[in-house]
Amino acid sequence: MEPTDTAVPVHGDARRGMGRVTMQQVAAEAGVSVSTVSKVINDRYGVASETSRVVTEVIERLGYEASLVARSLRNRRTNVIGVLVADFEPFSTEVLKGAADAIRGTGYELVAYSAGGRVDAHVGWERRYLSRVMGTLVDGAVLVTPTITEVQYEGPIVAVDPHTGPSDLPTVTADNLGGARLGVDHLIALGHRRIGMVTGRPDLVSAQLREQGYRDSHAAAGIPVDEQLLAAGAFEPEPARAAARSLLELADPPTAIFAANDLSALATLEAAAELDIDVPGRLSVVGFDNIPESALAHPPLTTVQQPIRQMGREAISMLVTLITGDHVVEEVHVSLDTTLVVRRSTAAPGGAS
Amino acid sequence: MEPTDTAVPVHGDARRGMGRVTMQQVAAEAGVSVSTVSKVINDRYGVASETSRVVTEVIERLGYEASLVARSLRNRRTNVIGVLVADFEPFSTEVLKGAADAIRGTGYELVAYSAGGRVDAHVGWERRYLSRVMGTLVDGAVLVTPTITEVQYEGPIVAVDPHTGPSDLPTVTADNLGGARLGVDHLIALGHRRIGMVTGRPDLVSAQLREQGYRDSHAAAGIPVDEQLLAAGAFEPEPARAAARSLLELADPPTAIFAANDLSALATLEAAAELDIDVPGRLSVVGFDNIPESALAHPPLTTVQQPIRQMGREAISMLVTLITGDHVVEEVHVSLDTTLVVRRSTAAPGGAS
DNA sequence: CTGTTAGCGCTTTCAG
DNA sequence: CTGAAAGCGCTAACAG
């Protein structure tokens, strides 16, 4: 057959409007073989300088660039690092920004991949994504908030804020327990005694730790926990809103609510608004994450900050070390500190300023 | 090298710790040929239900998932849409969030690609990226803030906020001229008469339009423009900071500064802080973009909002239409409205409240 | 119903 | 110094 023919004239800028230029076309146009073109591109020895010049000129003229896919399939190394996310939402995009910061100067490129909330994007997406891209498209991967860490997969992988228990994977997390304590202690210091909590997904350790922090703070302050004041929010806006509502409609409602993440806190703010409850006048709200959106809320949200971008940076640098394998990564599990960001959604109970 | 051998026995869960599972291994394990496996995976007709069952079981057990790369290379359609960005920064990640919103339910997956500030990532990155991925990895692409739109490339491509003049590419932009007028009119309405501007990259139309809006607002208000009050910021933090400083150190400094984008406005805020100039007491600052970070600034930034996420959504929906080709895209150039978001960085001149 | 074969675009021996 | 050929993992004819 004669597929990558010279039937279509490719001289001059006649290629305007054509599809991708392949190496075949470059070769044909330059009057050499594809392997020669490949050698020129990859700076291999054994190409006459004149040939090289001609080929380079054709490449330039046709705007040729090697297909990432074809190259990846052939080569073991791709010089591309993958960031695998369940969805592009505030948390994962912050991680991405951090990853981009850290990738500079390493010579790697970054590909972020998401099945984007496809129906089948349930627990276990990370394993499928990994299989799809590892070893072919990317040299290593950062898993953002994976729900399982049992990837039993050999290769350079780092998990950021994994939602499940400890694993063999190197991980980067924030101090969930300490962060929750920071948030609830703040509320207690303000004078709150009936503090509700919109919890996260019960199957995720991060959620469990945040709840544990809530309990620890109460214990430390000698305040008994009223189990009625815990409502399941699942880290998602809708369940969280319902949970907040149920708490606020209690006969003896809480004067403050600690939400397991900012998305839940934002939903709590909405629920309060619907019920015409002033925040922070009659209700204080504390979130967790400090996603950029939390500062835009009304009122701006007091929240526990995770250094998300730094987590992304950390993950990339661990990953690059793993890939290049210069030396062993010392700390397999990195935990970064959380801090409290006090904004306008918290105040002393009873409307006292 | 003989990496993907069958030398390593693959029965049972012996694969723990191995690299990617390939179709070969699945086939071997199931005792069938690769084409049969392929047929099972792609639901092709002509496979005995028993065979299908066995193969499915093996796939499950081995955790096999087809390589995106190999599949892409073979197929014309990949069901993946690419978002090509120069870097993952606030603007592009907002677009990404919008793209993710819009991708849901379309059956497409999303891949975001960035060379991540590599040294050679100068003007023209979009052409190279496009060549790398179009036609192989992705079915279509969204170009975020490309510096050239002369891609002369056949295929489904949509540009978001292109920095250069009109092109044949479908584009999604915000109303830069109107937005700039909004921002500067606000300053003028507040009583400012000496308004400086930290301009953007002179080669980009978006920057030119914002400067034009600045001039138009002055003209409309009958205020002459003092050319001394325009300083080049290039859309980048460092140059912008220097530009702001030079403005503020003028013998007769401006009482307000309009920055060509939020990054520049944030840098202006920093410059003011360094010079111990109170904002908004002695200086008002208006930005452009309304990236999430602008609300976190001190003081929170008054800025012209571009509906960035919506731009991402719009781009994806245009692209999907282009790809499926059901019907022609009616509006090739979509321009979305900008709005003014007044926060705390602007006030009347002279410290008057 | 199943396996064999021929590539997708590229890199890499290995002959010429 | 250059090109022919093999093959990365997969799919799509086409035989058996």
XYZ file of C-alpha atoms (C1' of nucleotides) in Angstrom:
738
model
C 0.000 0.000 0.000
C 1.066 3.577 -0.286
C -0.471 5.434 2.565
C 1.802 8.252 3.522
C 2.189 9.097 -0.098
C 3.623 12.067 -1.784
C 0.445 12.120 -3.807
C -0.592 15.145 -1.851
C 2.009 17.739 -2.684
C 3.579 18.961 0.477
C 5.964 21.576 -0.738
C 5.739 25.173 0.213
C 3.028 25.911 2.683
C 0.635 23.722 0.787
C -0.056 21.826 3.961
C -2.258 24.571 5.330
C -5.399 22.909 6.500
C -4.056 19.412 6.662
C -4.274 17.145 9.652
C -1.307 16.152 11.718
C 2.014 15.982 9.982
C 3.644 12.625 10.481
C 7.233 11.631 10.305
C 6.494 9.831 7.055
C 5.543 13.091 5.437
C 8.627 14.821 6.697
C 10.750 11.968 5.396
C 9.084 12.003 1.997
C 9.412 15.751 1.712
C 13.066 15.666 2.694
C 13.762 12.702 0.467
C 15.077 10.530 3.253
C 13.775 7.648 5.340
C 11.835 7.907 8.545
C 14.664 6.496 10.540
C 16.902 9.298 9.396
C 14.321 11.830 10.446
C 14.074 10.138 13.791
C 17.813 10.284 14.209
C 17.873 13.962 13.414
C 15.121 14.656 15.912
C 16.764 12.690 18.641
C 20.260 13.963 17.947
C 21.656 10.555 17.232
C 25.099 10.241 15.805
C 25.615 9.232 12.261
C 23.778 11.787 10.204
C 25.507 13.907 7.617
C 25.295 17.530 8.581
C 23.859 18.417 5.217
C 21.108 15.795 5.577
C 20.453 17.012 9.052
C 20.131 20.552 7.807
C 17.646 19.623 5.120
C 15.540 17.556 7.482
C 15.534 20.257 10.104
C 14.416 22.748 7.521
C 11.524 20.536 6.443
C 10.494 19.909 10.020
C 10.455 23.622 10.619
C 8.513 24.333 7.488
C 5.873 21.696 8.058
C 5.637 22.453 11.748
C 6.238 18.866 12.574
C 6.250 17.686 16.156
C 6.483 14.065 17.199
C 3.300 12.457 18.407
C 3.368 12.064 22.138
C 1.374 8.895 21.815
C 3.480 7.116 19.255
C 6.634 8.058 21.042
C 5.254 6.935 24.371
C 4.276 3.602 22.992
C 7.737 2.931 21.745
C 9.827 4.369 24.516
C 10.075 3.323 28.075
C 10.659 6.882 29.234
C 8.205 9.564 28.233
C 9.307 12.468 30.397
C 5.711 13.060 31.293
C 4.261 12.935 34.769
C 0.584 12.290 35.276
C -1.694 13.812 37.857
C -4.747 11.622 38.160
C -7.875 13.177 39.583
C -11.445 12.031 40.001
C -12.609 15.435 38.857
C -11.252 18.918 38.358
C -12.602 20.657 41.418
C -11.065 23.229 43.747
C -8.959 20.809 45.727
C -7.459 18.920 42.837
C -6.775 22.037 40.802
C -4.906 23.536 43.745
C -2.783 20.413 43.874
C -2.236 20.850 40.170
C -0.964 24.382 40.646
C 1.511 23.134 43.218
C 2.548 20.340 40.901
C 3.126 22.853 38.125
C 5.308 24.931 40.429
C 7.429 21.942 41.279
C 7.697 20.551 37.779
C 9.529 23.592 36.475
C 13.104 22.885 35.745
C 12.782 19.146 36.119
C 12.406 18.647 32.386
C 9.145 16.802 32.853
C 5.839 17.694 31.329
C 2.577 17.468 33.142
C -0.581 15.712 32.098
C -3.668 15.844 34.257
C -6.189 13.163 33.553
C -9.790 12.812 34.625
C -12.676 10.726 33.479
C -14.646 13.726 34.606
C -17.464 12.379 36.666
C -18.406 9.628 34.288
C -21.066 7.434 35.702
C -18.606 4.661 36.296
C -16.208 6.911 38.112
C -16.793 5.280 41.433
C -14.426 3.900 44.002
C -11.501 2.393 42.226
C -11.096 4.976 39.510
C -7.464 5.326 40.486
C -6.656 1.747 39.627
C -8.241 2.053 36.219
C -6.618 5.361 35.438
C -3.281 4.050 36.521
C -3.571 1.090 34.210
C -4.576 3.322 31.384
C -1.610 5.623 31.557
C 1.214 4.189 33.616
C 4.047 2.673 31.721
C 2.838 4.077 28.477
C 1.804 7.695 28.672
C 3.521 8.679 31.889
C 6.638 7.780 33.817
C 4.995 8.241 37.161
C 1.767 9.453 38.684
C 0.361 11.556 41.453
C -2.961 10.248 42.713
C -5.127 12.997 44.131
C -7.463 11.942 46.920
C -7.604 8.297 45.889
C -10.220 6.262 47.678
C -8.077 3.183 47.690
C -4.379 2.969 48.075
C -4.216 -0.734 47.474
C -2.917 -0.166 44.025
C -0.458 -3.021 44.241
C 1.273 -1.467 41.382
C 4.939 -1.294 40.904
C 6.143 2.024 39.718
C 6.589 5.577 40.846
C 3.310 6.664 42.398
C 2.609 9.175 45.111
C -0.789 9.689 46.729
C -1.938 13.110 47.874
C -4.468 13.169 50.680
C -5.499 9.536 50.254
C -8.877 8.917 51.712
C -8.146 5.518 53.119
C -5.837 4.021 55.638
C -2.110 3.675 55.511
C -0.604 1.960 52.539
C 2.691 1.153 50.993
C 2.369 4.093 48.674
C 4.315 7.185 49.508
C 1.756 9.744 50.612
C 1.452 13.441 51.220
C -1.255 14.445 53.646
C -2.188 17.257 55.932
C -2.634 16.854 59.636
C -6.348 16.118 59.689
C -6.599 15.329 63.362
C -4.672 18.384 64.487
C -6.525 20.566 62.014
C -9.906 19.506 63.301
C -8.781 20.218 66.824
C -7.663 23.682 65.754
C -11.085 24.390 64.311
C -13.143 23.038 67.179
C -10.852 24.513 69.839
C -11.395 27.878 68.201
C -15.139 27.441 68.557
C -14.825 26.328 72.162
C -12.526 29.249 72.961
C -15.181 31.539 71.527
C -17.559 30.154 74.151
C -19.541 27.623 72.136
C -20.710 24.560 73.991
C -23.247 23.040 71.615
C -21.175 22.422 68.536
C -22.582 20.389 65.691
C -20.600 18.587 63.045
C -21.398 17.847 59.439
C -19.250 14.787 58.957
C -17.535 13.548 55.808
C -17.653 10.234 54.032
C -17.533 7.603 56.762
C -15.334 5.302 54.726
C -12.541 7.831 54.395
C -9.852 8.178 57.007
C -9.523 11.886 56.479
C -13.177 12.206 57.485
C -12.719 9.875 60.414
C -9.740 11.823 61.678
C -11.609 15.092 61.448
C -14.429 13.623 63.464
C -11.920 12.249 65.929
C -10.438 15.710 66.298
C -13.907 17.053 66.997
C -14.332 14.477 69.760
C -10.839 15.019 71.150
C -11.404 18.742 71.476
C -14.614 18.150 73.346
C -12.904 15.664 75.625
C -10.031 18.039 76.264
C -12.450 20.772 77.210
C -14.551 18.449 79.317
C -17.610 18.932 77.136
C -19.663 15.794 76.488
C -20.438 15.084 72.854
C -24.131 15.002 72.028
C -24.377 12.325 69.336
C -27.481 14.039 68.033
C -25.248 16.854 66.874
C -23.367 14.722 64.340
C -24.934 14.551 60.875
C -23.559 12.867 57.799
C -22.527 15.193 54.982
C -20.428 12.879 52.824
C -18.140 15.734 51.684
C -20.761 16.628 49.071
C -22.815 19.825 48.856
C -26.287 18.295 48.761
C -26.037 15.784 51.600
C -24.181 18.411 53.602
C -26.926 20.950 53.128
C -29.507 18.427 54.291
C -27.346 17.490 57.259
C -26.927 21.116 58.248
C -30.648 21.698 57.949
C -31.446 18.760 60.174
C -29.044 20.088 62.791
C -30.449 23.602 62.635
C -34.012 22.388 62.929
C -33.311 20.512 66.121
C -35.344 21.602 69.158
C -32.100 22.615 70.790
C -29.917 23.518 67.801
C -26.157 23.957 67.966
C -24.687 27.455 68.144
C -21.810 26.412 65.919
C -21.128 23.863 63.243
C -17.840 22.333 62.281
C -18.012 21.011 58.730
C -15.754 18.234 57.511
C -14.712 20.188 54.446
C -15.243 23.593 52.890
C -17.785 22.353 50.407
C -19.879 21.156 53.355
C -19.288 24.400 55.222
C -20.421 26.383 52.212
C -23.544 24.227 52.042
C -24.079 24.841 55.741
C -23.917 28.564 55.089
C -26.591 28.124 52.451
C -28.776 26.088 54.769
C -28.479 28.774 57.418
C -29.415 31.435 54.900
C -32.472 29.447 53.874
C -33.529 29.205 57.502
C -32.820 32.885 57.953
C -30.192 32.200 60.571
C -27.563 34.887 60.757
C -23.941 33.834 60.513
C -22.016 34.485 62.688
C -24.714 36.168 64.800
C -26.677 33.072 65.648
C -24.474 30.407 64.150
C -20.743 30.055 63.736
C -19.367 27.878 60.950
C -15.908 26.433 60.520
C -14.801 24.559 57.417
C -11.794 22.511 56.433
C -9.461 22.866 53.421
C -9.390 26.591 52.710
C -10.161 26.258 49.057
C -10.016 29.652 47.335
C -13.809 29.690 47.107
C -14.146 29.793 50.872
C -12.913 33.363 50.991
C -15.625 34.377 48.547
C -18.443 33.066 50.692
C -20.873 35.246 52.597
C -19.618 35.672 55.152
C -16.056 34.661 54.301
C -15.471 31.310 55.880
C -13.336 30.611 58.911
C -11.622 27.400 58.017
C -8.772 25.033 58.672
C -6.211 25.457 55.976
C -4.439 22.614 54.324
C -1.347 23.689 52.399
C -2.775 22.182 49.243
C -0.381 23.675 46.754
C 2.546 22.709 48.871
C 1.162 19.201 48.989
C 1.245 19.185 45.215
C 4.781 20.462 45.178
C 5.867 17.908 47.704
C 4.245 15.097 45.753
C 6.029 16.032 42.552
C 9.371 16.308 44.193
C 8.922 12.927 45.843
C 7.835 11.462 42.553
C 10.754 12.855 40.608
C 13.077 11.416 43.203
C 11.350 8.074 42.879
C 11.618 8.126 39.111
C 15.189 9.219 38.795
C 15.941 6.948 41.708
C 19.047 8.895 42.623
C 18.515 8.044 46.208
C 15.776 6.547 48.277
C 12.981 8.774 49.403
C 13.513 9.166 53.093
C 10.099 10.004 54.351
C 7.547 7.875 52.681
C 4.690 9.562 54.435
C 4.842 13.306 54.590
C 2.344 15.103 56.771
C 2.092 18.859 56.510
C 0.752 21.120 59.198
C -2.661 22.672 59.060
C -3.433 26.147 60.294
C -6.565 27.987 61.264
C -7.699 30.834 59.053
C -10.135 33.002 60.952
C -12.491 34.949 58.759
C -15.990 36.232 59.382
C -18.101 33.107 59.869
C -17.283 32.630 63.535
C -18.074 34.689 66.626
C -18.980 34.198 70.236
C -22.379 32.561 70.723
C -25.473 34.595 71.421
C -24.592 37.312 68.997
C -22.112 38.848 71.388
C -19.441 40.513 69.402
C 15.865 -5.705 27.118
C 12.979 -8.082 27.310
C 10.515 -6.452 29.588
C 7.024 -7.488 28.605
C 7.763 -11.164 28.567
C 5.555 -13.986 29.593
C 8.541 -15.429 31.343
C 7.106 -14.187 34.598
C 4.227 -16.496 35.465
C 0.978 -14.623 35.677
C -1.407 -17.036 37.230
C -3.206 -16.415 40.470
C -2.474 -13.065 41.997
C 1.170 -13.538 41.249
C 1.113 -10.252 39.433
C 1.235 -8.259 42.639
C 3.999 -5.779 42.205
C 4.283 -6.123 38.471
C 4.161 -3.319 35.990
C 1.235 -2.717 33.703
C -0.826 -5.673 32.652
C -1.045 -5.929 28.893
C -3.607 -7.565 26.730
C -1.071 -10.234 25.901
C -0.951 -11.295 29.509
C -4.701 -11.367 29.791
C -4.899 -13.461 26.636
C -2.243 -15.865 27.838
C -3.873 -16.224 31.219
C -7.281 -16.821 29.691
C -5.891 -19.142 27.088
C -7.201 -17.170 24.141
C -5.777 -14.782 21.584
C -5.422 -11.063 22.008
C -8.029 -10.376 19.393
C -10.558 -12.302 21.399
C -9.739 -10.257 24.429
C -10.071 -7.138 22.366
C -13.463 -8.249 21.157
C -14.652 -8.941 24.674
C -13.504 -5.547 25.829
C -15.127 -3.731 22.972
C -18.330 -5.749 23.073
C -17.956 -7.001 19.562
C -20.213 -9.729 18.307
C -18.950 -13.190 17.801
C -17.620 -14.302 21.144
C -18.949 -17.368 22.936
C -20.518 -16.330 26.196
C -18.389 -18.818 28.086
C -15.199 -17.437 26.553
C -16.405 -13.965 27.308
C -17.044 -14.927 30.909
C -13.594 -16.391 31.364
C -11.889 -13.434 29.777
C -13.909 -10.990 31.846
C -12.978 -12.861 34.956
C -9.280 -12.731 34.098
C -9.474 -9.034 33.275
C -11.101 -8.427 36.614
C -8.593 -10.497 38.477
C -5.580 -8.949 36.841
C -7.029 -5.482 37.025
C -6.445 -5.004 33.352
C -7.341 -1.784 31.636
C -6.500 -0.955 28.046
C -3.631 1.435 27.522
C -4.897 4.813 26.493
C -1.837 5.308 24.373
C -1.961 2.076 22.401
C -5.648 2.478 21.825
C -5.242 6.076 20.744
C -2.583 5.182 18.273
C -4.761 2.609 16.623
C -8.124 4.336 16.671
C -9.187 7.484 15.024
C -11.561 8.345 17.862
C -10.205 8.406 21.379
C -13.082 9.972 23.268
C -10.650 12.234 24.970
C -10.636 15.993 24.813
C -7.490 17.921 25.505
C -7.153 21.210 27.295
C -3.816 22.706 26.349
C -2.352 25.272 28.693
C 0.955 27.090 28.890
C 0.961 26.543 32.617
C -1.393 25.561 35.390
C -2.113 28.911 36.983
C -5.311 30.421 38.379
C -6.822 31.367 35.050
C -6.234 28.110 33.246
C -7.321 25.997 36.195
C -10.580 27.929 36.378
C -11.141 27.185 32.730
C -10.406 23.582 33.545
C -13.084 23.512 36.208
C -15.593 24.855 33.748
C -14.479 22.317 31.182
C -14.957 19.558 33.735
C -18.475 20.795 34.438
C -19.354 20.706 30.790
C -17.728 17.394 30.015
C -20.012 15.479 32.328
C -22.458 13.356 30.488
C -20.790 13.838 27.129
C -18.908 10.571 27.420
C -15.610 12.305 26.874
C -12.657 12.239 29.168
C -10.485 15.218 29.851
C -6.750 15.513 29.590
C -5.005 18.721 30.488
C -1.544 19.096 29.070
C 1.205 21.509 29.908
C 4.895 21.611 29.250
C 4.959 23.424 32.538
C 7.084 26.444 31.989
C 9.855 24.664 30.186
C 12.458 27.009 28.950
C 11.306 26.609 25.397
C 7.697 27.280 26.270
C 7.586 30.568 24.487
C 5.251 31.913 21.877
C 4.152 29.069 19.726
C 3.710 26.466 22.403
C 0.170 25.885 21.208
C 1.266 24.755 17.791
C 3.716 22.265 19.228
C 1.287 20.914 21.774
C -1.358 20.555 19.150
C 0.941 18.543 16.945
C 1.910 16.388 19.829
C -1.567 15.353 20.819
C -4.116 16.104 18.118
C -5.199 13.224 16.016
C -3.566 10.742 18.292
C -4.229 11.367 21.950
C -7.247 13.631 21.674
C -10.207 14.129 19.383
C -10.225 17.860 19.834
C -8.573 20.543 21.875
C -9.271 23.670 23.849
C -6.413 26.143 23.672
C -6.240 28.324 26.751
C -4.861 31.816 26.181
C -2.898 30.903 23.085
C -0.517 33.566 21.884
C -1.066 32.715 18.269
C -4.226 31.572 16.629
C -2.628 30.953 13.304
C -2.707 27.263 13.928
C -3.629 26.473 10.349
C -4.673 23.142 11.580
C -7.629 21.212 10.477
C -9.553 19.681 13.283
C -11.813 20.571 16.155
C -10.095 23.316 18.108
C -11.519 26.094 20.221
C -9.481 28.924 21.685
C -10.320 30.465 25.043
C -9.243 34.049 25.566
C -6.760 34.065 22.702
C -4.196 36.747 23.149
C -3.917 37.731 19.565
C -6.115 39.087 16.884
C -9.080 37.489 15.195
C -8.599 34.147 13.568
C -10.461 31.399 11.868
C -10.547 29.425 15.056
C -13.734 29.432 17.051
C -13.035 31.477 20.143
C -14.504 32.187 23.544
C -13.531 35.484 25.062
C -14.716 37.957 27.611
C -15.476 41.550 26.820
C -12.071 43.041 27.529
C -12.844 46.518 26.322
C -16.119 46.801 28.206
C -14.574 45.268 31.290
C -11.751 47.742 31.383
C -14.234 50.582 31.032
C -16.198 49.175 33.950
C -13.121 49.167 36.142
C -11.852 52.596 35.202
C -15.318 54.173 35.254
C -15.666 52.910 38.794
C -12.460 54.671 39.745
C -13.548 57.858 38.037
C -16.948 57.721 39.708
C -15.148 57.454 43.024
C -13.510 60.759 42.228
C -10.111 59.684 40.986
C -8.520 61.853 38.352
C -4.938 60.649 38.312
C -5.319 56.986 37.459
C -2.289 54.907 36.586
C -2.290 51.714 34.624
C -0.045 48.697 34.836
C -0.416 47.405 31.313
C -0.242 43.832 30.041
C 1.839 42.250 27.343
C 1.851 44.697 24.457
C 1.669 41.965 21.852
C -1.605 40.589 23.159
C -4.936 41.962 22.025
C -6.541 41.342 25.380
C -3.958 43.658 26.891
C -4.424 46.197 24.122
C -8.174 46.197 24.586
C -7.861 46.730 28.306
C -5.596 49.673 27.693
C -8.016 50.956 25.100
C -10.820 50.746 27.648
C -8.699 52.743 30.055
C -8.253 55.423 27.429
C -11.898 55.361 26.380
C -13.059 55.869 29.941
C -10.792 58.849 30.306
C -12.002 60.278 27.032
C -15.618 59.757 27.998
C -15.040 61.584 31.269
C -13.057 64.311 29.600
C -9.925 63.498 31.529
C -6.677 63.688 29.564
C -4.462 60.659 29.779
C -1.033 61.334 31.230
C 1.223 58.950 29.336
C 3.593 58.969 32.269
C 0.971 57.040 34.177
C 1.157 53.961 31.944
C 3.759 51.391 32.943
C 4.408 48.006 31.385
C 3.592 45.019 33.552
C 3.528 42.223 30.993
C 0.847 40.284 32.915
C 3.598 38.911 35.141
C 4.099 39.527 38.874
C 7.674 40.775 38.799
C 7.483 43.275 35.958
C 4.135 44.408 37.343
C 5.576 45.045 40.761
C 8.365 47.099 39.240
C 5.883 48.995 37.105
C 3.692 49.763 40.098
C 6.684 50.947 42.070
C 7.787 53.288 39.322
C 4.294 54.765 39.222
C 4.091 55.193 42.966
C 7.489 56.853 43.164
C 6.536 59.517 40.684
C 6.701 63.070 41.948
C 2.989 63.321 41.383
C 1.840 59.734 41.879
C -1.563 58.414 40.826
C -4.302 58.017 43.427
C -5.505 54.861 41.761
C -4.069 52.108 39.606
C -5.875 49.937 37.120
C -3.934 46.734 36.548
C -4.254 44.734 33.354
C -4.852 41.504 35.255
C -5.245 40.301 38.813
C -1.722 38.999 39.036
C -0.521 42.521 38.249
C -3.010 44.016 40.693
C -1.792 41.699 43.413
C 1.773 42.742 42.646
C 0.655 46.369 42.814
C -0.782 45.715 46.257
C 2.574 44.324 47.297
C 4.438 47.289 45.877
C 2.144 49.627 47.791
C 2.739 47.687 50.976
C 6.497 47.915 50.478
C 6.207 51.662 50.075
C 3.943 51.818 53.096
C 1.097 53.216 51.068
C -2.301 52.375 52.495
C -4.842 50.733 50.199
C -7.490 51.976 49.721
C -6.650 54.992 51.925
C -4.011 56.548 49.706
C -4.275 54.274 46.693
C -7.122 52.441 45.024
C -6.402 49.343 42.976
C -8.564 47.583 40.414
C -7.627 44.283 38.800
C -8.952 42.204 35.949
C -9.980 38.525 35.908
C -11.324 37.866 39.388
C -9.238 34.814 39.969
C -10.110 33.187 43.303
C -6.874 34.467 44.783
C -7.994 38.058 44.392
C -10.530 37.678 47.179
C -7.800 36.503 49.520
C -5.664 39.573 49.023
C -5.184 42.274 51.613
C -7.318 44.133 51.131
C -9.609 41.965 49.005
C -9.279 43.165 45.471
C -11.867 45.122 43.541
C -11.690 43.615 40.093
C -13.344 43.092 36.757
C -14.707 39.614 36.632
C -14.445 37.402 33.614
C -16.772 34.421 33.779
C -13.809 32.101 33.448
C -15.515 28.864 34.330
C -18.338 29.617 31.999
C -15.802 30.274 29.289
C -14.472 26.777 29.896
C -17.953 25.318 29.738
C -18.753 27.201 26.574
C -15.526 26.053 24.937
C -16.237 22.409 25.669
C -19.741 22.564 24.401
C -18.603 24.251 21.198
C -15.895 21.669 20.807
C -18.190 18.724 21.330
C -20.495 20.153 18.717
C -17.575 20.542 16.355
C -16.445 16.982 16.931
C -19.758 15.262 16.637
C -20.519 17.609 13.798
C -24.253 17.247 14.241
C -24.756 20.748 13.062
C -22.585 23.712 12.399
C -21.607 25.893 15.272
C -23.545 29.061 14.795
C -21.484 31.584 16.622
C -17.874 31.058 15.914
C -16.812 33.810 18.248
C -18.504 33.922 21.605
C -17.933 36.927 23.820
C -19.149 36.816 27.386
C -19.912 39.810 29.526
C -17.632 41.051 32.226
C -18.843 42.504 35.502
C -17.315 44.617 38.204
C -16.748 43.055 41.603
C -16.266 45.757 44.176
C -14.287 44.676 47.185
C -12.096 46.602 49.575
C -9.220 47.864 47.453
C -11.003 50.907 46.107
C -12.270 54.062 47.789
C -12.584 57.736 47.090
C -9.227 59.531 46.798
C -7.672 61.381 49.689
C -8.602 58.817 52.277
C -12.196 60.040 52.358
C -14.429 57.129 53.265
C -16.687 -18.503 17.067
C -11.609 -17.797 17.092
C -6.913 -16.792 15.625
C -3.819 -14.701 12.228
C -2.320 -10.598 10.113
C -1.537 -5.916 9.198
C -0.602 -1.742 10.683
C -1.389 3.302 13.881
C 3.664 6.686 14.296
C 7.601 6.199 16.233
C 12.578 4.461 17.779
C 16.128 1.267 17.405
C 19.086 -2.468 16.028
C 21.351 -4.067 12.138
C 22.670 -4.613 7.394
C 24.055 -2.317 3.352
C 26.142 7.528 6.749
C 21.523 5.663 5.517
C 17.473 2.630 5.157
C 14.959 -1.684 5.930
C 12.715 -4.148 9.444
C 10.996 -5.235 13.913
C 7.918 -4.076 17.420
C 5.617 -0.981 21.549
C -0.125 -2.463 22.835
C -3.980 -2.390 20.606
C -7.986 -2.956 16.956
C -10.029 -4.400 12.620
C -10.313 -6.966 8.668
C -10.113 -11.512 7.117
C -9.445 -16.383 7.102
C -10.015 -20.727 9.239
